[in-house]
Each structure stands twice: as C-alpha cells, then as structure tokens.
Coordinates of C-alpha atoms in Angstrom, one line a residue:
X29 CA 20.8 -6.6 17.3
X30 CA 17.9 -9.1 17.1
X31 CA 15.5 -6.4 18.2
X32 CA 16.8 -4.0 15.5
X33 CA 16.3 -6.6 12.9
X34 CA 12.8 -7.3 14.1
X35 CA 11.9 -3.6 14.1
X36 CA 13.4 -3.2 10.6
X37 CA 11.2 -6.2 9.4
X38 CA 8.1 -4.7 11.0
X39 CA 8.8 -1.3 9.4
X40 CA 9.3 -2.9 6.0
X41 CA 6.1 -4.9 6.3
X42 CA 4.2 -1.8 7.4
X43 CA 5.5 0.3 4.5
X44 CA 4.8 -2.5 2.1
X45 CA 1.2 -2.8 3.3
X46 CA 0.6 1.0 3.1
X47 CA 2.1 1.0 -0.5
X48 CA -0.3 -1.8 -1.4
X49 CA -3.2 0.1 0.1
X50 CA -2.3 3.2 -1.9
X51 CA -2.1 1.2 -5.1
X52 CA -5.5 -0.3 -4.4
X53 CA -7.2 3.0 -3.7
X54 CA -5.6 4.5 -6.8
X55 CA -6.8 1.6 -8.9
X56 CA -10.3 2.0 -7.4
X57 CA -10.3 5.7 -8.2
X58 CA -9.2 5.1 -11.8
X59 CA -11.8 2.4 -12.4
X60 CA -14.5 4.7 -10.9
X61 CA -13.3 7.5 -13.2
X62 CA -13.4 5.2 -16.2
X63 CA -16.9 4.1 -15.4
X64 CA -17.9 7.7 -14.9
X65 CA -16.6 8.7 -18.4
X66 CA -18.6 6.0 -20.3

C-alpha cells in the first residue's frame, strides 16, 4: 500500500515536470517566432 502510494506520487511528479518542460519549450518557440516576425 505504502509503496503504491509512493510510486503514484513519483509518477505524478514526473508527469508534472514533463508538462512544465513542454510548456517552457513551447513558450520559447513562440517567443523565438515572435522575434523572427519583427
């Protein structure tokens, strides 16, 4: 039980981190595109 909870927390943390990384790279891409268009 405790192990399952730990694994679930780790999985949630990992997916949250990858989501954050995706948002950051998308934001970087958008700002680069905006700079390119000027």
